Amino acid sequence: NYNQGDGVEFAGGGYLQLTGRANYTGFYRYMKANGIDDPKILSHGKHHVGANYPWTSGGWWWMAAGMIDYCKNNPSVDRVGARVNGRYLPNHYQARRHYTSKAFKILSV
């Protein structure tokens, strides 16, 4: 974020909460390279991305950040949360632990 108001405009958008102007710019470039030139990704930020690309934006970040390779090493849910959010034991880590455990139980993982 480098303009006044970027924090609000480029706050979490989409189901996996893409955040920050740099990530929105990267997502815009990815979409454009794949045939979708949608400048509203940058001009309308979280509201447009959340309404139109709620899964695509998070999927793009997951791939761009190398999360697939990272997760191949079987990190804990806390380590994944730290990688995603930029600090160890990010906000709501207790809920992440709870829901991850619940999902693994349902999936018999």
Short mmCIF file of N, CA and C in Angstrom, two decimals:
data_model
loop_
_atom_site.label_atom_id
_atom_site.label_comp_id
_atom_site.label_asym_id
_atom_site.label_seq_id
_atom_site.Cartn_x
_atom_site.Cartn_y
_atom_site.Cartn_z
N ASN A 1 0.85 -1.18 0.00
CA ASN A 1 0.00 0.00 0.00
C ASN A 1 0.89 1.23 0.00
N TYR A 2 0.58 2.16 -0.90
CA TYR A 2 1.39 3.38 -0.92
C TYR A 2 0.58 4.65 -1.08
N ASN A 3 -0.70 4.56 -1.32
CA ASN A 3 -1.55 5.75 -1.39
C ASN A 3 -2.43 5.82 -0.15
N GLN A 4 -2.77 7.04 0.25
CA GLN A 4 -3.69 7.19 1.37
C GLN A 4 -5.00 6.48 1.02
N GLY A 5 -5.50 5.67 1.92
CA GLY A 5 -6.73 4.93 1.70
C GLY A 5 -6.53 3.53 1.15
N ASP A 6 -5.29 3.17 0.76
CA ASP A 6 -5.04 1.83 0.22
C ASP A 6 -5.39 0.73 1.22
N GLY A 7 -5.11 0.96 2.49
CA GLY A 7 -5.39 -0.07 3.49
C GLY A 7 -6.84 -0.48 3.51
N VAL A 8 -7.72 0.47 3.38
CA VAL A 8 -9.16 0.20 3.37
C VAL A 8 -9.58 -0.37 2.02
N GLU A 9 -9.11 0.25 0.95
CA GLU A 9 -9.52 -0.17 -0.40
C GLU A 9 -9.03 -1.57 -0.74
N PHE A 10 -7.83 -1.92 -0.28
CA PHE A 10 -7.24 -3.20 -0.62
C PHE A 10 -7.15 -4.12 0.59
N ALA A 11 -8.12 -3.97 1.48
CA ALA A 11 -8.26 -4.90 2.61
C ALA A 11 -8.78 -6.22 2.05
N GLY A 12 -9.04 -7.16 2.93
CA GLY A 12 -9.42 -8.49 2.50
C GLY A 12 -10.61 -8.53 1.57
N GLY A 13 -10.37 -9.06 0.38
CA GLY A 13 -11.43 -9.27 -0.59
C GLY A 13 -11.44 -10.71 -1.05
N GLY A 14 -12.59 -11.30 -1.17
CA GLY A 14 -12.69 -12.70 -1.57
C GLY A 14 -12.73 -13.61 -0.36
N TYR A 15 -12.98 -14.87 -0.62
CA TYR A 15 -13.13 -15.83 0.47
C TYR A 15 -11.82 -16.08 1.22
N LEU A 16 -10.70 -15.98 0.52
CA LEU A 16 -9.41 -16.18 1.18
C LEU A 16 -8.71 -14.86 1.48
N GLN A 17 -9.43 -13.76 1.37
CA GLN A 17 -8.98 -12.44 1.83
C GLN A 17 -7.67 -11.97 1.22
N LEU A 18 -7.65 -11.76 -0.08
CA LEU A 18 -6.52 -11.11 -0.74
C LEU A 18 -6.36 -9.72 -0.13
N THR A 19 -5.16 -9.34 0.25
CA THR A 19 -4.95 -8.04 0.89
C THR A 19 -3.74 -7.32 0.28
N GLY A 20 -3.79 -6.00 0.30
CA GLY A 20 -2.67 -5.16 -0.10
C GLY A 20 -2.66 -4.83 -1.59
N ARG A 21 -2.29 -3.59 -1.88
CA ARG A 21 -2.22 -3.13 -3.26
C ARG A 21 -1.32 -4.02 -4.11
N ALA A 22 -0.18 -4.43 -3.59
CA ALA A 22 0.74 -5.26 -4.37
C ALA A 22 0.07 -6.57 -4.78
N ASN A 23 -0.67 -7.19 -3.88
CA ASN A 23 -1.35 -8.43 -4.22
C ASN A 23 -2.48 -8.20 -5.23
N TYR A 24 -3.22 -7.12 -5.07
CA TYR A 24 -4.28 -6.81 -6.05
C TYR A 24 -3.67 -6.53 -7.42
N THR A 25 -2.53 -5.86 -7.45
CA THR A 25 -1.85 -5.58 -8.72
C THR A 25 -1.38 -6.89 -9.35
N GLY A 26 -0.79 -7.76 -8.56
CA GLY A 26 -0.37 -9.06 -9.07
C GLY A 26 -1.53 -9.87 -9.59
N PHE A 27 -2.64 -9.84 -8.89
CA PHE A 27 -3.83 -10.57 -9.33
C PHE A 27 -4.37 -9.97 -10.63
N TYR A 28 -4.40 -8.64 -10.71
CA TYR A 28 -4.84 -7.98 -11.95
C TYR A 28 -3.96 -8.43 -13.12
N ARG A 29 -2.67 -8.41 -12.94
CA ARG A 29 -1.73 -8.80 -14.02
C ARG A 29 -1.94 -10.25 -14.42
N TYR A 30 -2.16 -11.12 -13.45
CA TYR A 30 -2.44 -12.53 -13.74
C TYR A 30 -3.71 -12.66 -14.57
N MET A 31 -4.76 -11.99 -14.16
CA MET A 31 -6.03 -12.08 -14.90
C MET A 31 -5.86 -11.54 -16.32
N LYS A 32 -5.16 -10.41 -16.45
CA LYS A 32 -4.94 -9.81 -17.77
C LYS A 32 -4.15 -10.76 -18.66
N ALA A 33 -3.12 -11.39 -18.11
CA ALA A 33 -2.31 -12.34 -18.88
C ALA A 33 -3.13 -13.55 -19.32
N ASN A 34 -4.23 -13.79 -18.62
CA ASN A 34 -5.10 -14.92 -18.95
C ASN A 34 -6.38 -14.48 -19.66
N GLY A 35 -6.33 -13.30 -20.27
CA GLY A 35 -7.41 -12.85 -21.13
C GLY A 35 -8.54 -12.07 -20.47
N ILE A 36 -8.40 -11.73 -19.19
CA ILE A 36 -9.44 -10.95 -18.52
C ILE A 36 -8.83 -9.64 -18.05
N ASP A 37 -9.04 -8.59 -18.84
CA ASP A 37 -8.52 -7.27 -18.50
C ASP A 37 -9.62 -6.52 -17.76
N ASP A 38 -9.57 -6.58 -16.44
CA ASP A 38 -10.61 -6.00 -15.60
C ASP A 38 -10.00 -4.95 -14.68
N PRO A 39 -9.92 -3.68 -15.14
CA PRO A 39 -9.29 -2.64 -14.33
C PRO A 39 -10.02 -2.36 -13.02
N LYS A 40 -11.25 -2.83 -12.88
CA LYS A 40 -11.96 -2.63 -11.62
C LYS A 40 -11.31 -3.40 -10.47
N ILE A 41 -10.49 -4.37 -10.79
CA ILE A 41 -9.74 -5.07 -9.74
C ILE A 41 -8.92 -4.06 -8.95
N LEU A 42 -8.36 -3.08 -9.66
CA LEU A 42 -7.54 -2.05 -9.01
C LEU A 42 -8.35 -0.81 -8.63
N SER A 43 -9.34 -0.47 -9.42
CA SER A 43 -10.06 0.77 -9.12
C SER A 43 -11.15 0.60 -8.07
N HIS A 44 -11.65 -0.63 -7.89
CA HIS A 44 -12.70 -0.87 -6.91
C HIS A 44 -12.28 -1.86 -5.81
N GLY A 45 -11.07 -2.39 -5.91
CA GLY A 45 -10.47 -3.21 -4.87
C GLY A 45 -11.33 -4.33 -4.32
N LYS A 46 -11.39 -4.39 -3.00
CA LYS A 46 -11.99 -5.52 -2.29
C LYS A 46 -13.44 -5.77 -2.66
N HIS A 47 -14.20 -4.73 -2.91
CA HIS A 47 -15.62 -4.92 -3.21
C HIS A 47 -15.80 -5.63 -4.55
N HIS A 48 -15.04 -5.22 -5.54
CA HIS A 48 -15.14 -5.84 -6.86
C HIS A 48 -14.57 -7.26 -6.86
N VAL A 49 -13.40 -7.40 -6.26
CA VAL A 49 -12.77 -8.73 -6.22
C VAL A 49 -13.63 -9.70 -5.41
N GLY A 50 -14.12 -9.25 -4.27
CA GLY A 50 -14.96 -10.11 -3.44
C GLY A 50 -16.23 -10.55 -4.14
N ALA A 51 -16.82 -9.66 -4.94
CA ALA A 51 -18.07 -9.98 -5.63
C ALA A 51 -17.85 -10.79 -6.90
N ASN A 52 -16.70 -10.63 -7.56
CA ASN A 52 -16.50 -11.24 -8.87
C ASN A 52 -15.45 -12.34 -8.93
N TYR A 53 -14.51 -12.32 -8.01
CA TYR A 53 -13.42 -13.31 -8.04
C TYR A 53 -13.11 -13.84 -6.64
N PRO A 54 -14.12 -14.24 -5.88
CA PRO A 54 -13.87 -14.58 -4.48
C PRO A 54 -12.95 -15.78 -4.29
N TRP A 55 -12.98 -16.75 -5.18
CA TRP A 55 -12.08 -17.90 -5.06
C TRP A 55 -10.84 -17.72 -5.92
N THR A 56 -11.00 -17.16 -7.10
CA THR A 56 -9.88 -16.99 -8.02
C THR A 56 -8.76 -16.17 -7.40
N SER A 57 -9.13 -15.09 -6.71
CA SER A 57 -8.12 -14.22 -6.12
C SER A 57 -7.29 -14.96 -5.07
N GLY A 58 -7.95 -15.71 -4.21
CA GLY A 58 -7.23 -16.47 -3.19
C GLY A 58 -6.40 -17.59 -3.80
N GLY A 59 -6.95 -18.24 -4.83
CA GLY A 59 -6.22 -19.30 -5.52
C GLY A 59 -4.96 -18.76 -6.19
N TRP A 60 -5.11 -17.57 -6.79
CA TRP A 60 -3.93 -16.94 -7.40
C TRP A 60 -2.86 -16.71 -6.34
N TRP A 61 -3.25 -16.13 -5.19
CA TRP A 61 -2.26 -15.84 -4.16
C TRP A 61 -1.59 -17.12 -3.67
N TRP A 62 -2.40 -18.16 -3.46
CA TRP A 62 -1.90 -19.44 -2.97
C TRP A 62 -0.80 -19.97 -3.89
N MET A 63 -1.05 -19.88 -5.20
CA MET A 63 -0.05 -20.36 -6.17
C MET A 63 1.13 -19.40 -6.25
N ALA A 64 0.87 -18.08 -6.31
CA ALA A 64 1.95 -17.10 -6.43
C ALA A 64 2.88 -17.12 -5.22
N ALA A 65 2.35 -17.43 -4.06
CA ALA A 65 3.15 -17.45 -2.83
C ALA A 65 3.85 -18.79 -2.60
N GLY A 66 3.67 -19.73 -3.52
CA GLY A 66 4.33 -21.03 -3.39
C GLY A 66 3.77 -21.89 -2.27
N MET A 67 2.51 -21.71 -1.95
CA MET A 67 1.92 -22.44 -0.82
C MET A 67 1.79 -23.94 -1.07
N ILE A 68 1.63 -24.35 -2.32
CA ILE A 68 1.50 -25.79 -2.60
C ILE A 68 2.79 -26.49 -2.20
N ASP A 69 3.93 -25.96 -2.66
CA ASP A 69 5.21 -26.57 -2.28
C ASP A 69 5.45 -26.46 -0.79
N TYR A 70 5.09 -25.33 -0.19
CA TYR A 70 5.26 -25.15 1.24
C TYR A 70 4.48 -26.21 2.01
N CYS A 71 3.28 -26.47 1.60
CA CYS A 71 2.42 -27.42 2.31
C CYS A 71 2.83 -28.88 2.09
N LYS A 72 3.64 -29.14 1.08
CA LYS A 72 4.13 -30.50 0.86
C LYS A 72 5.01 -30.97 2.01
N ASN A 73 5.55 -30.03 2.77
CA ASN A 73 6.39 -30.36 3.93
C ASN A 73 5.58 -30.57 5.19
N ASN A 74 4.25 -30.58 5.06
CA ASN A 74 3.34 -30.87 6.17
C ASN A 74 3.51 -29.92 7.37
N PRO A 75 3.45 -28.61 7.11
CA PRO A 75 3.58 -27.67 8.22
C PRO A 75 2.32 -27.70 9.09
N SER A 76 2.45 -27.25 10.30
CA SER A 76 1.29 -27.16 11.19
C SER A 76 0.34 -26.08 10.70
N VAL A 77 -0.88 -26.13 11.17
CA VAL A 77 -1.85 -25.09 10.81
C VAL A 77 -1.37 -23.72 11.28
N ASP A 78 -0.63 -23.68 12.37
CA ASP A 78 -0.09 -22.40 12.86
C ASP A 78 0.97 -21.86 11.89
N ARG A 79 1.80 -22.73 11.34
CA ARG A 79 2.84 -22.30 10.39
C ARG A 79 2.21 -21.82 9.08
N VAL A 80 1.18 -22.50 8.62
CA VAL A 80 0.47 -22.06 7.42
C VAL A 80 -0.16 -20.70 7.68
N GLY A 81 -0.80 -20.54 8.83
CA GLY A 81 -1.40 -19.25 9.18
C GLY A 81 -0.36 -18.15 9.24
N ALA A 82 0.82 -18.46 9.76
CA ALA A 82 1.89 -17.46 9.83
C ALA A 82 2.37 -17.08 8.43
N ARG A 83 2.48 -18.05 7.57
CA ARG A 83 2.92 -17.78 6.19
C ARG A 83 1.89 -16.92 5.46
N VAL A 84 0.63 -17.20 5.67
CA VAL A 84 -0.43 -16.46 5.02
C VAL A 84 -0.55 -15.05 5.59
N ASN A 85 -0.46 -14.92 6.90
CA ASN A 85 -0.72 -13.64 7.55
C ASN A 85 0.53 -12.86 7.97
N GLY A 86 1.70 -13.44 7.79
CA GLY A 86 2.92 -12.70 8.03
C GLY A 86 3.43 -12.67 9.46
N ARG A 87 2.83 -13.44 10.33
CA ARG A 87 3.36 -13.51 11.70
C ARG A 87 2.92 -14.82 12.34
N TYR A 88 3.75 -15.31 13.26
CA TYR A 88 3.42 -16.55 13.93
C TYR A 88 2.31 -16.30 14.94
N LEU A 89 1.42 -17.24 15.00
CA LEU A 89 0.18 -17.16 15.77
C LEU A 89 -0.60 -15.89 15.39
N PRO A 90 -1.07 -15.90 14.14
CA PRO A 90 -1.84 -14.75 13.66
C PRO A 90 -3.19 -14.65 14.36
N ASN A 91 -3.90 -13.58 14.08
CA ASN A 91 -5.22 -13.39 14.66
C ASN A 91 -6.08 -14.63 14.45
N HIS A 92 -6.85 -14.95 15.45
CA HIS A 92 -7.83 -16.04 15.39
C HIS A 92 -7.20 -17.43 15.20
N TYR A 93 -5.96 -17.60 15.67
CA TYR A 93 -5.32 -18.89 15.48
C TYR A 93 -6.06 -20.02 16.19
N GLN A 94 -6.73 -19.72 17.30
CA GLN A 94 -7.48 -20.76 18.00
C GLN A 94 -8.61 -21.29 17.12
N ALA A 95 -9.30 -20.40 16.43
CA ALA A 95 -10.38 -20.82 15.54
C ALA A 95 -9.83 -21.63 14.37
N ARG A 96 -8.67 -21.24 13.85
CA ARG A 96 -8.06 -22.02 12.76
C ARG A 96 -7.74 -23.43 13.22
N ARG A 97 -7.18 -23.54 14.40
CA ARG A 97 -6.89 -24.87 14.93
C ARG A 97 -8.17 -25.70 15.06
N HIS A 98 -9.21 -25.08 15.60
CA HIS A 98 -10.48 -25.77 15.81
C HIS A 98 -11.07 -26.26 14.49
N TYR A 99 -11.18 -25.36 13.51
CA TYR A 99 -11.83 -25.72 12.25
C TYR A 99 -10.97 -26.65 11.41
N THR A 100 -9.65 -26.54 11.51
CA THR A 100 -8.79 -27.48 10.81
C THR A 100 -8.97 -28.88 11.39
N SER A 101 -8.97 -28.96 12.71
CA SER A 101 -9.19 -30.25 13.37
C SER A 101 -10.53 -30.84 12.99
N LYS A 102 -11.54 -30.02 12.97
CA LYS A 102 -12.89 -30.46 12.60
C LYS A 102 -12.93 -30.97 11.16
N ALA A 103 -12.30 -30.23 10.25
CA ALA A 103 -12.27 -30.64 8.84
C ALA A 103 -11.50 -31.95 8.67
N PHE A 104 -10.36 -32.08 9.34
CA PHE A 104 -9.57 -33.31 9.23
C PHE A 104 -10.36 -34.50 9.77
N LYS A 105 -11.12 -34.29 10.83
CA LYS A 105 -11.93 -35.36 11.40
C LYS A 105 -13.02 -35.79 10.40
N ILE A 106 -13.68 -34.81 9.79
CA ILE A 106 -14.72 -35.11 8.81
C ILE A 106 -14.13 -35.85 7.60
N LEU A 107 -12.94 -35.43 7.18
CA LEU A 107 -12.30 -36.02 6.02
C LEU A 107 -11.50 -37.29 6.35
N SER A 108 -11.46 -37.65 7.62
CA SER A 108 -10.68 -38.81 8.09
C SER A 108 -9.21 -38.69 7.71
N VAL A 109 -8.67 -37.48 7.91
CA VAL A 109 -7.26 -37.23 7.57
C VAL A 109 -6.44 -37.34 8.83
#
